Short mmCIF file of N, CA, C and O in Angstrom, two decimals:
data_model
loop_
_atom_site.label_atom_id
_atom_site.label_comp_id
_atom_site.label_asym_id
_atom_site.label_seq_id
_atom_site.Cartn_x
_atom_site.Cartn_y
_atom_site.Cartn_z
N UNK A 1 295.48 187.44 -57.87
CA UNK A 1 296.47 188.47 -57.93
C UNK A 1 296.66 189.13 -56.56
O UNK A 1 297.76 189.48 -56.18
N UNK A 2 295.53 189.30 -55.85
CA UNK A 2 295.56 189.92 -54.53
C UNK A 2 296.40 189.09 -53.56
O UNK A 2 297.17 189.64 -52.77
N UNK A 3 296.26 187.78 -53.64
CA UNK A 3 297.02 186.89 -52.76
C UNK A 3 298.51 186.92 -53.08
O UNK A 3 299.35 186.85 -52.19
N UNK A 4 298.81 187.06 -54.34
CA UNK A 4 300.22 187.10 -54.75
C UNK A 4 300.89 188.38 -54.25
O UNK A 4 302.04 188.34 -53.79
N UNK A 5 300.20 189.50 -54.30
CA UNK A 5 300.75 190.76 -53.80
C UNK A 5 300.95 190.68 -52.30
O UNK A 5 301.98 191.11 -51.76
N UNK A 6 300.00 190.12 -51.57
CA UNK A 6 300.13 189.94 -50.12
C UNK A 6 301.30 189.01 -49.79
O UNK A 6 302.08 189.29 -48.86
N UNK A 7 301.42 187.93 -50.54
CA UNK A 7 302.51 186.98 -50.31
C UNK A 7 303.87 187.64 -50.54
O UNK A 7 304.80 187.50 -49.74
N UNK A 8 304.01 188.40 -51.63
CA UNK A 8 305.26 189.10 -51.92
C UNK A 8 305.55 190.18 -50.87
O UNK A 8 306.70 190.39 -50.50
N UNK A 9 304.51 190.82 -50.37
CA UNK A 9 304.69 191.82 -49.30
C UNK A 9 305.21 191.19 -48.02
O UNK A 9 306.12 191.73 -47.36
N UNK A 10 304.68 190.05 -47.66
CA UNK A 10 305.13 189.34 -46.45
C UNK A 10 306.57 188.87 -46.62
O UNK A 10 307.39 189.02 -45.71
N UNK A 11 306.92 188.35 -47.78
CA UNK A 11 308.29 187.92 -48.05
C UNK A 11 309.24 189.11 -47.97
O UNK A 11 310.33 189.00 -47.39
N UNK A 12 308.84 190.26 -48.52
CA UNK A 12 309.68 191.45 -48.49
C UNK A 12 309.91 191.91 -47.04
O UNK A 12 311.04 192.24 -46.65
N UNK A 13 308.90 191.92 -46.23
CA UNK A 13 309.02 192.33 -44.82
C UNK A 13 309.92 191.36 -44.07
O UNK A 13 310.78 191.78 -43.28
N UNK A 14 309.75 190.08 -44.29
CA UNK A 14 310.60 189.09 -43.61
C UNK A 14 312.06 189.22 -44.04
O UNK A 14 312.97 189.10 -43.22
N UNK A 15 312.29 189.49 -45.31
CA UNK A 15 313.67 189.65 -45.80
C UNK A 15 314.32 190.88 -45.19
O UNK A 15 315.50 190.83 -44.80
N UNK A 16 313.60 191.97 -45.08
CA UNK A 16 314.16 193.20 -44.49
C UNK A 16 314.48 193.01 -43.01
O UNK A 16 315.54 193.42 -42.54
N UNK A 17 313.58 192.38 -42.26
CA UNK A 17 313.84 192.18 -40.82
C UNK A 17 314.99 191.20 -40.61
O UNK A 17 315.78 191.37 -39.69
N UNK A 18 315.10 190.19 -41.46
CA UNK A 18 316.21 189.25 -41.34
C UNK A 18 317.54 189.93 -41.63
O UNK A 18 318.53 189.71 -40.93
N UNK A 19 317.58 190.79 -42.63
CA UNK A 19 318.81 191.49 -42.97
C UNK A 19 319.23 192.44 -41.85
O UNK A 19 320.41 192.54 -41.52
N UNK A 20 318.27 193.13 -41.25
CA UNK A 20 318.58 194.04 -40.15
C UNK A 20 319.06 193.26 -38.93
O UNK A 20 320.03 193.62 -38.26
N UNK A 21 318.40 192.15 -38.62
CA UNK A 21 318.76 191.35 -37.45
C UNK A 21 320.12 190.69 -37.63
O UNK A 21 320.93 190.65 -36.71
N UNK A 22 320.44 190.22 -38.83
CA UNK A 22 321.70 189.53 -39.07
C UNK A 22 322.88 190.49 -39.11
O UNK A 22 324.02 190.09 -38.88
N UNK A 23 322.66 191.75 -39.37
CA UNK A 23 323.74 192.72 -39.46
C UNK A 23 324.36 193.08 -38.12
O UNK A 23 325.49 193.54 -38.06
N UNK A 24 323.65 192.89 -37.04
CA UNK A 24 324.16 193.24 -35.71
C UNK A 24 324.83 192.04 -35.08
O UNK A 24 324.20 191.05 -34.78
N UNK A 25 326.13 192.14 -34.88
CA UNK A 25 326.88 191.07 -34.23
C UNK A 25 327.12 191.46 -32.78
O UNK A 25 327.61 192.56 -32.50
N UNK A 26 326.80 190.58 -31.83
CA UNK A 26 327.01 190.92 -30.42
C UNK A 26 328.48 190.84 -30.00
O UNK A 26 328.82 191.21 -28.89
N UNK A 27 329.35 190.38 -30.87
CA UNK A 27 330.76 190.20 -30.53
C UNK A 27 331.61 191.30 -31.16
O UNK A 27 331.44 191.62 -32.32
N UNK A 28 332.56 191.83 -30.40
CA UNK A 28 333.48 192.80 -31.00
C UNK A 28 334.48 192.08 -31.91
O UNK A 28 334.69 190.88 -31.78
N UNK A 29 335.10 192.80 -32.84
CA UNK A 29 336.07 192.15 -33.73
C UNK A 29 337.28 191.63 -32.94
O UNK A 29 337.60 192.13 -31.87
N UNK A 30 337.94 190.63 -33.49
CA UNK A 30 339.13 190.05 -32.86
C UNK A 30 340.23 191.11 -32.83
O UNK A 30 340.42 191.85 -33.79
N UNK A 31 340.98 191.15 -31.72
CA UNK A 31 342.01 192.19 -31.60
C UNK A 31 343.34 191.67 -31.07
O UNK A 31 344.30 192.42 -31.00
N UNK A 32 343.42 190.41 -30.69
CA UNK A 32 344.66 189.85 -30.14
C UNK A 32 345.69 189.67 -31.25
O UNK A 32 345.36 189.65 -32.44
N UNK A 33 346.95 189.51 -30.86
CA UNK A 33 348.03 189.31 -31.84
C UNK A 33 348.00 187.93 -32.45
O UNK A 33 348.52 187.72 -33.54
N UNK A 34 347.40 186.96 -31.77
CA UNK A 34 347.35 185.61 -32.31
C UNK A 34 346.28 184.78 -31.65
O UNK A 34 345.93 184.99 -30.48
N UNK A 35 345.73 183.82 -32.39
CA UNK A 35 344.73 182.89 -31.88
C UNK A 35 345.13 181.48 -32.28
O UNK A 35 345.82 181.28 -33.28
N UNK A 36 344.67 180.50 -31.50
CA UNK A 36 344.95 179.09 -31.78
C UNK A 36 343.63 178.32 -31.73
O UNK A 36 342.85 178.47 -30.79
N UNK A 37 343.38 177.51 -32.73
CA UNK A 37 342.19 176.68 -32.80
C UNK A 37 342.56 175.29 -32.29
O UNK A 37 343.29 174.57 -32.95
N UNK A 38 342.06 174.93 -31.11
CA UNK A 38 342.44 173.64 -30.52
C UNK A 38 341.80 172.47 -31.23
O UNK A 38 342.25 171.33 -31.09
N UNK A 39 340.76 172.69 -32.01
CA UNK A 39 340.11 171.60 -32.74
C UNK A 39 340.90 171.20 -33.98
O UNK A 39 341.00 170.02 -34.30
N UNK A 40 341.47 172.17 -34.67
CA UNK A 40 342.17 171.87 -35.92
C UNK A 40 343.67 172.05 -35.84
O UNK A 40 344.39 171.57 -36.70
N UNK A 41 344.16 172.77 -34.84
CA UNK A 41 345.59 173.05 -34.73
C UNK A 41 346.03 174.23 -35.57
O UNK A 41 347.22 174.48 -35.71
N UNK A 42 345.08 174.98 -36.12
CA UNK A 42 345.42 176.13 -36.95
C UNK A 42 345.77 177.34 -36.08
O UNK A 42 345.19 177.54 -35.02
N UNK A 43 346.72 178.14 -36.58
CA UNK A 43 347.11 179.36 -35.90
C UNK A 43 346.68 180.55 -36.75
O UNK A 43 346.72 180.49 -37.98
N UNK A 44 346.27 181.62 -36.08
CA UNK A 44 345.87 182.86 -36.74
C UNK A 44 346.76 183.97 -36.19
O UNK A 44 346.71 184.27 -35.00
N UNK A 45 347.56 184.58 -37.05
CA UNK A 45 348.50 185.62 -36.67
C UNK A 45 348.03 186.94 -37.27
O UNK A 45 347.71 187.00 -38.46
N UNK A 46 348.03 188.00 -36.45
CA UNK A 46 347.52 189.30 -36.89
C UNK A 46 348.47 189.97 -37.89
O UNK A 46 349.68 189.97 -37.70
N UNK A 47 347.90 190.55 -38.94
CA UNK A 47 348.64 191.30 -39.95
C UNK A 47 348.63 192.79 -39.62
O UNK A 47 347.93 193.22 -38.70
N UNK A 48 349.36 193.58 -40.38
CA UNK A 48 349.42 195.04 -40.19
C UNK A 48 348.06 195.70 -40.42
O UNK A 48 347.74 196.69 -39.78
N UNK A 49 347.25 195.15 -41.32
CA UNK A 49 345.96 195.76 -41.66
C UNK A 49 344.79 195.21 -40.85
O UNK A 49 343.65 195.28 -41.28
N UNK A 50 345.05 194.64 -39.69
CA UNK A 50 344.04 194.10 -38.76
C UNK A 50 343.32 192.87 -39.28
O UNK A 50 342.29 192.48 -38.74
N UNK A 51 343.82 192.25 -40.34
CA UNK A 51 343.31 190.94 -40.74
C UNK A 51 344.24 189.89 -40.16
O UNK A 51 345.24 190.22 -39.52
N UNK A 52 343.92 188.63 -40.36
CA UNK A 52 344.72 187.55 -39.80
C UNK A 52 345.18 186.60 -40.89
O UNK A 52 344.50 186.41 -41.89
N UNK A 53 346.35 186.02 -40.68
CA UNK A 53 346.89 185.00 -41.58
C UNK A 53 346.69 183.65 -40.91
O UNK A 53 347.04 183.47 -39.75
N UNK A 54 346.11 182.71 -41.64
CA UNK A 54 345.81 181.39 -41.10
C UNK A 54 346.88 180.40 -41.55
O UNK A 54 347.20 180.30 -42.73
N UNK A 55 347.43 179.65 -40.58
CA UNK A 55 348.42 178.61 -40.85
C UNK A 55 347.88 177.26 -40.39
O UNK A 55 347.20 177.16 -39.37
N UNK A 56 348.21 176.21 -41.13
CA UNK A 56 347.78 174.86 -40.77
C UNK A 56 348.63 174.34 -39.62
O UNK A 56 349.60 174.98 -39.21
N UNK A 57 348.30 173.16 -39.13
CA UNK A 57 349.08 172.57 -38.03
C UNK A 57 350.49 172.20 -38.46
O UNK A 57 351.37 172.01 -37.65
N UNK A 58 350.73 172.11 -39.77
CA UNK A 58 352.07 171.85 -40.29
C UNK A 58 352.82 173.14 -40.63
O UNK A 58 353.93 173.09 -41.14
N UNK A 59 352.20 174.29 -40.38
CA UNK A 59 352.85 175.56 -40.62
C UNK A 59 352.68 176.10 -42.03
O UNK A 59 353.30 177.08 -42.40
N UNK A 60 351.83 175.48 -42.82
CA UNK A 60 351.60 175.94 -44.20
C UNK A 60 350.59 177.09 -44.20
O UNK A 60 349.63 177.08 -43.46
N UNK A 61 350.82 178.07 -45.06
CA UNK A 61 349.93 179.20 -45.21
C UNK A 61 348.63 178.74 -45.87
O UNK A 61 348.66 178.16 -46.95
N UNK A 62 347.51 178.97 -45.21
CA UNK A 62 346.21 178.60 -45.77
C UNK A 62 345.50 179.81 -46.38
O UNK A 62 345.07 179.78 -47.51
N UNK A 63 345.37 180.88 -45.58
CA UNK A 63 344.73 182.12 -46.05
C UNK A 63 345.48 183.30 -45.46
O UNK A 63 345.86 183.27 -44.30
N UNK A 64 345.64 184.34 -46.23
CA UNK A 64 346.39 185.51 -45.77
C UNK A 64 345.50 186.66 -45.35
O UNK A 64 345.99 187.66 -44.85
N UNK A 65 344.19 186.56 -45.53
CA UNK A 65 343.32 187.70 -45.26
C UNK A 65 342.03 187.31 -44.54
O UNK A 65 340.95 187.65 -44.99
N UNK A 66 342.13 186.65 -43.42
CA UNK A 66 340.96 186.31 -42.62
C UNK A 66 340.53 187.59 -41.89
O UNK A 66 341.31 188.19 -41.16
N UNK A 67 339.29 188.07 -42.10
CA UNK A 67 338.88 189.33 -41.46
C UNK A 67 338.76 189.18 -39.94
O UNK A 67 338.47 188.10 -39.42
N UNK A 68 338.99 190.28 -39.24
CA UNK A 68 338.92 190.24 -37.77
C UNK A 68 337.49 190.10 -37.28
O UNK A 68 337.27 189.85 -36.10
N UNK A 69 336.52 190.25 -38.16
CA UNK A 69 335.11 190.08 -37.78
C UNK A 69 334.60 188.68 -38.12
O UNK A 69 333.41 188.42 -37.98
N UNK A 70 335.48 187.80 -38.54
CA UNK A 70 335.08 186.43 -38.89
C UNK A 70 334.45 185.76 -37.68
O UNK A 70 334.96 185.83 -36.56
N UNK A 71 333.32 185.10 -37.89
CA UNK A 71 332.63 184.46 -36.78
C UNK A 71 333.48 183.38 -36.13
O UNK A 71 333.34 183.11 -34.94
N UNK A 72 334.37 182.77 -36.88
CA UNK A 72 335.27 181.76 -36.32
C UNK A 72 336.16 182.38 -35.25
O UNK A 72 336.34 181.82 -34.17
N UNK A 73 336.71 183.56 -35.51
CA UNK A 73 337.62 184.20 -34.56
C UNK A 73 336.90 184.84 -33.38
O UNK A 73 337.38 184.78 -32.25
N UNK A 74 335.76 185.46 -33.61
CA UNK A 74 335.11 186.21 -32.54
C UNK A 74 334.19 185.36 -31.67
O UNK A 74 333.94 185.71 -30.52
N UNK A 75 333.69 184.25 -32.18
CA UNK A 75 332.76 183.46 -31.38
C UNK A 75 332.99 181.96 -31.46
O UNK A 75 332.16 181.20 -30.98
N UNK A 76 334.09 181.51 -32.06
CA UNK A 76 334.37 180.08 -32.14
C UNK A 76 334.67 179.50 -30.77
O UNK A 76 335.42 180.08 -29.99
N UNK A 77 334.05 178.38 -30.45
CA UNK A 77 334.23 177.82 -29.10
C UNK A 77 335.56 177.10 -28.92
O UNK A 77 335.93 176.77 -27.81
N UNK A 78 336.30 176.85 -30.00
CA UNK A 78 337.59 176.20 -29.89
C UNK A 78 338.76 177.15 -30.16
O UNK A 78 339.88 176.72 -30.28
N UNK A 79 338.47 178.43 -30.28
CA UNK A 79 339.50 179.44 -30.55
C UNK A 79 339.95 180.08 -29.24
O UNK A 79 339.13 180.54 -28.45
N UNK A 80 341.27 180.09 -29.02
CA UNK A 80 341.83 180.68 -27.81
C UNK A 80 342.93 181.67 -28.19
O UNK A 80 343.69 181.45 -29.12
N UNK A 81 342.99 182.75 -27.43
CA UNK A 81 344.01 183.77 -27.65
C UNK A 81 345.37 183.25 -27.23
O UNK A 81 345.51 182.60 -26.19
N UNK A 82 346.40 183.52 -28.04
CA UNK A 82 347.77 183.15 -27.70
C UNK A 82 348.45 184.38 -27.08
O UNK A 82 348.47 185.45 -27.68
N UNK A 83 348.99 184.20 -25.88
CA UNK A 83 349.70 185.28 -25.20
C UNK A 83 351.13 184.83 -24.89
O UNK A 83 351.54 183.73 -25.28
N UNK A 84 351.86 185.66 -24.16
CA UNK A 84 353.24 185.31 -23.80
C UNK A 84 353.31 184.12 -22.85
O UNK A 84 354.34 183.46 -22.74
N UNK A 85 352.22 183.83 -22.14
CA UNK A 85 352.23 182.71 -21.19
C UNK A 85 351.80 181.39 -21.83
O UNK A 85 351.65 180.40 -21.14
N UNK A 86 351.59 181.38 -23.14
CA UNK A 86 351.19 180.16 -23.83
C UNK A 86 352.36 179.54 -24.59
O UNK A 86 353.23 180.25 -25.09
N UNK A 87 352.34 178.22 -24.66
CA UNK A 87 353.36 177.44 -25.36
C UNK A 87 352.66 176.46 -26.28
O UNK A 87 351.54 176.02 -26.01
N UNK A 88 353.32 176.12 -27.37
CA UNK A 88 352.77 175.16 -28.32
C UNK A 88 353.63 173.91 -28.33
O UNK A 88 354.85 173.98 -28.30
N UNK A 89 352.97 172.76 -28.35
CA UNK A 89 353.66 171.47 -28.41
C UNK A 89 353.72 171.03 -29.86
O UNK A 89 352.69 170.92 -30.53
N UNK A 90 354.93 170.81 -30.35
CA UNK A 90 355.15 170.36 -31.72
C UNK A 90 355.59 168.91 -31.69
O UNK A 90 356.28 168.47 -30.77
N UNK A 91 355.19 168.16 -32.72
CA UNK A 91 355.47 166.73 -32.77
C UNK A 91 356.00 166.37 -34.15
O UNK A 91 355.56 166.91 -35.16
N UNK A 92 356.97 165.46 -34.14
CA UNK A 92 357.55 164.96 -35.39
C UNK A 92 357.62 163.44 -35.31
O UNK A 92 358.11 162.90 -34.33
N UNK A 93 357.13 162.78 -36.34
CA UNK A 93 357.14 161.31 -36.38
C UNK A 93 358.08 160.85 -37.47
O UNK A 93 357.93 161.22 -38.63
N UNK A 94 359.07 160.02 -37.06
CA UNK A 94 360.01 159.44 -38.01
C UNK A 94 360.38 158.04 -37.55
O UNK A 94 360.72 157.83 -36.38
N UNK A 95 360.32 157.08 -38.45
CA UNK A 95 360.73 155.70 -38.18
C UNK A 95 360.10 155.14 -36.91
O UNK A 95 360.76 154.59 -36.04
N UNK A 96 358.81 155.30 -36.78
CA UNK A 96 358.03 154.80 -35.64
C UNK A 96 358.43 155.41 -34.31
O UNK A 96 358.20 154.82 -33.26
N UNK A 97 359.06 156.55 -34.33
CA UNK A 97 359.37 157.27 -33.09
C UNK A 97 358.71 158.65 -33.15
O UNK A 97 358.59 159.25 -34.20
N UNK A 98 358.29 159.09 -31.98
CA UNK A 98 357.64 160.39 -31.88
C UNK A 98 358.54 161.30 -31.05
O UNK A 98 358.91 160.98 -29.93
N UNK A 99 358.90 162.43 -31.63
CA UNK A 99 359.72 163.43 -30.94
C UNK A 99 358.85 164.66 -30.72
O UNK A 99 358.13 165.08 -31.63
N UNK A 100 358.92 165.22 -29.51
CA UNK A 100 358.14 166.40 -29.20
C UNK A 100 359.04 167.51 -28.70
O UNK A 100 360.08 167.25 -28.09
N UNK A 101 358.60 168.74 -28.95
CA UNK A 101 359.28 169.89 -28.39
C UNK A 101 358.23 170.93 -28.02
O UNK A 101 357.19 171.02 -28.65
N UNK A 102 358.50 171.71 -26.98
CA UNK A 102 357.60 172.75 -26.51
C UNK A 102 358.27 174.09 -26.75
O UNK A 102 359.39 174.33 -26.28
N UNK A 103 357.59 174.97 -27.51
CA UNK A 103 358.13 176.27 -27.85
C UNK A 103 357.13 177.36 -27.46
O UNK A 103 355.92 177.11 -27.42
N UNK A 104 357.61 178.57 -27.17
CA UNK A 104 356.69 179.68 -26.90
C UNK A 104 355.78 179.92 -28.10
O UNK A 104 356.17 179.71 -29.25
N UNK A 105 354.57 180.39 -27.84
CA UNK A 105 353.61 180.62 -28.92
C UNK A 105 354.08 181.69 -29.89
O UNK A 105 353.69 181.69 -31.05
N UNK A 106 354.94 182.58 -29.44
CA UNK A 106 355.42 183.66 -30.30
C UNK A 106 356.54 183.23 -31.25
O UNK A 106 356.90 183.97 -32.15
N UNK A 107 357.08 182.03 -31.07
CA UNK A 107 358.18 181.56 -31.92
C UNK A 107 357.65 181.11 -33.28
O UNK A 107 356.47 180.82 -33.45
N UNK A 108 358.56 181.04 -34.24
CA UNK A 108 358.19 180.58 -35.58
C UNK A 108 357.95 179.08 -35.58
O UNK A 108 358.50 178.34 -34.77
N UNK A 109 357.15 178.63 -36.54
CA UNK A 109 356.83 177.22 -36.67
C UNK A 109 358.07 176.47 -37.17
O UNK A 109 358.62 176.82 -38.21
N UNK A 110 358.52 175.43 -36.44
CA UNK A 110 359.70 174.68 -36.92
C UNK A 110 359.36 173.86 -38.18
O UNK A 110 358.27 173.31 -38.28
N UNK A 111 360.30 173.81 -39.08
CA UNK A 111 360.11 173.12 -40.37
C UNK A 111 359.98 171.61 -40.15
O UNK A 111 360.78 170.99 -39.47
N UNK A 112 358.92 171.03 -40.72
CA UNK A 112 358.72 169.58 -40.67
C UNK A 112 358.02 169.08 -39.41
O UNK A 112 357.86 167.88 -39.23
N UNK A 113 357.58 169.97 -38.54
CA UNK A 113 356.90 169.59 -37.29
C UNK A 113 355.42 169.92 -37.41
O UNK A 113 355.01 170.79 -38.16
N UNK A 114 354.60 169.20 -36.61
CA UNK A 114 353.16 169.45 -36.56
C UNK A 114 352.79 169.99 -35.19
O UNK A 114 353.26 169.50 -34.17
N UNK A 115 351.93 171.00 -35.17
CA UNK A 115 351.47 171.60 -33.92
C UNK A 115 350.36 170.71 -33.35
O UNK A 115 349.37 170.45 -34.02
N UNK A 116 350.52 170.26 -32.12
CA UNK A 116 349.56 169.32 -31.53
C UNK A 116 348.70 169.92 -30.43
O UNK A 116 347.52 169.63 -30.34
N UNK A 117 349.29 170.72 -29.53
CA UNK A 117 348.56 171.23 -28.37
C UNK A 117 349.00 172.65 -28.06
O UNK A 117 350.07 173.09 -28.47
N UNK A 118 348.19 173.32 -27.24
CA UNK A 118 348.57 174.60 -26.68
C UNK A 118 348.57 174.46 -25.17
O UNK A 118 347.65 173.91 -24.58
N UNK A 119 349.64 174.95 -24.54
CA UNK A 119 349.78 174.88 -23.09
C UNK A 119 349.83 176.29 -22.52
O UNK A 119 350.23 177.23 -23.20
N UNK A 120 349.47 176.40 -21.25
CA UNK A 120 349.54 177.69 -20.57
C UNK A 120 350.37 177.53 -19.31
O UNK A 120 350.23 176.56 -18.57
N UNK A 121 351.27 178.49 -19.06
CA UNK A 121 352.11 178.45 -17.87
C UNK A 121 351.29 178.91 -16.67
O UNK A 121 350.60 179.91 -16.72
N UNK A 122 351.40 178.17 -15.58
CA UNK A 122 350.76 178.56 -14.33
C UNK A 122 351.74 179.41 -13.55
O UNK A 122 352.89 179.03 -13.38
N UNK A 123 351.30 180.57 -13.10
CA UNK A 123 352.18 181.48 -12.37
C UNK A 123 352.67 180.83 -11.08
O UNK A 123 351.91 180.19 -10.36
N UNK A 124 353.94 180.99 -10.78
CA UNK A 124 354.51 180.45 -9.55
C UNK A 124 354.94 179.01 -9.65
O UNK A 124 355.44 178.45 -8.69
N UNK A 125 354.78 178.38 -10.79
CA UNK A 125 355.17 176.99 -10.96
C UNK A 125 356.68 176.93 -11.18
O UNK A 125 357.21 177.59 -12.04
N UNK A 126 357.38 176.13 -10.38
CA UNK A 126 358.82 176.04 -10.49
C UNK A 126 359.26 175.04 -11.55
O UNK A 126 360.40 175.03 -11.96
N UNK A 127 358.35 174.20 -11.99
CA UNK A 127 358.65 173.21 -13.02
C UNK A 127 358.61 173.89 -14.38
O UNK A 127 357.78 174.77 -14.61
N UNK A 128 359.49 173.54 -15.28
CA UNK A 128 359.46 174.13 -16.61
C UNK A 128 358.21 173.62 -17.34
O UNK A 128 357.65 172.59 -16.99
N UNK A 129 357.81 174.33 -18.36
CA UNK A 129 356.60 173.96 -19.09
C UNK A 129 356.75 172.60 -19.76
O UNK A 129 355.82 171.82 -19.82
N UNK A 130 357.94 172.28 -20.24
CA UNK A 130 358.18 170.97 -20.88
C UNK A 130 358.09 169.85 -19.85
O UNK A 130 357.51 168.80 -20.12
N UNK A 131 358.64 170.06 -18.66
CA UNK A 131 358.56 169.05 -17.60
C UNK A 131 357.12 168.85 -17.15
O UNK A 131 356.68 167.73 -16.91
N UNK A 132 356.36 169.93 -17.05
CA UNK A 132 354.96 169.84 -16.65
C UNK A 132 354.15 169.07 -17.68
O UNK A 132 353.29 168.27 -17.34
N UNK A 133 354.44 169.28 -18.96
CA UNK A 133 353.72 168.57 -20.01
C UNK A 133 354.03 167.08 -19.95
O UNK A 133 353.14 166.25 -20.07
N UNK A 134 355.29 166.73 -19.77
CA UNK A 134 355.66 165.32 -19.69
C UNK A 134 355.04 164.66 -18.45
O UNK A 134 354.62 163.51 -18.50
N UNK A 135 354.96 165.38 -17.33
CA UNK A 135 354.39 164.82 -16.11
C UNK A 135 352.88 164.62 -16.26
O UNK A 135 352.32 163.70 -15.66
N UNK A 136 352.22 165.47 -17.05
CA UNK A 136 350.77 165.38 -17.20
C UNK A 136 350.35 164.28 -18.17
O UNK A 136 349.20 163.86 -18.17
N UNK A 137 351.26 163.81 -19.01
CA UNK A 137 350.91 162.78 -19.99
C UNK A 137 350.67 161.47 -19.37
O UNK A 137 350.43 160.86 -18.65
#
C-alpha cells in the first residue's frame, strides 16, 4: 500500500508539472490578416473575432474558426504571412493543357482554379511579377 501511495504521488507531481509547462507558449498569437501554407496550399484569412478561416488550395471552405493561438499558425515552419507584396499563382488544367495566372494575395480565389505557389515582389524590380515567374521556371 505504501508503494502505491508513493507511485500515485509521483504521478500526480509529474502531471502537475507537465500541465504547467505545457500551458506556456513561447509564441505570441497570430495577428496578420492572412497566412499561406506552402506545404498544403491552404490559405488562412483573419475573421472579425480574431480567428481564422481556412481555405483549401481549390478555394473550398475547410474550417471557419481556427484560433489565432493554433500551433500551426504561430509556429508552423511552412506558414508564411501574406502581405500586399505577395502574389499567388493559380493553375487550371483542362484537356492536357495547363493555364496559369498570378493574382495579388488579397484578391478572391478564382472559381475552378488551384492555388499552387506564393510569390513575393522584389522592390525595384522593373519586371512584372508574372514575367518574373515565367522567367524563373
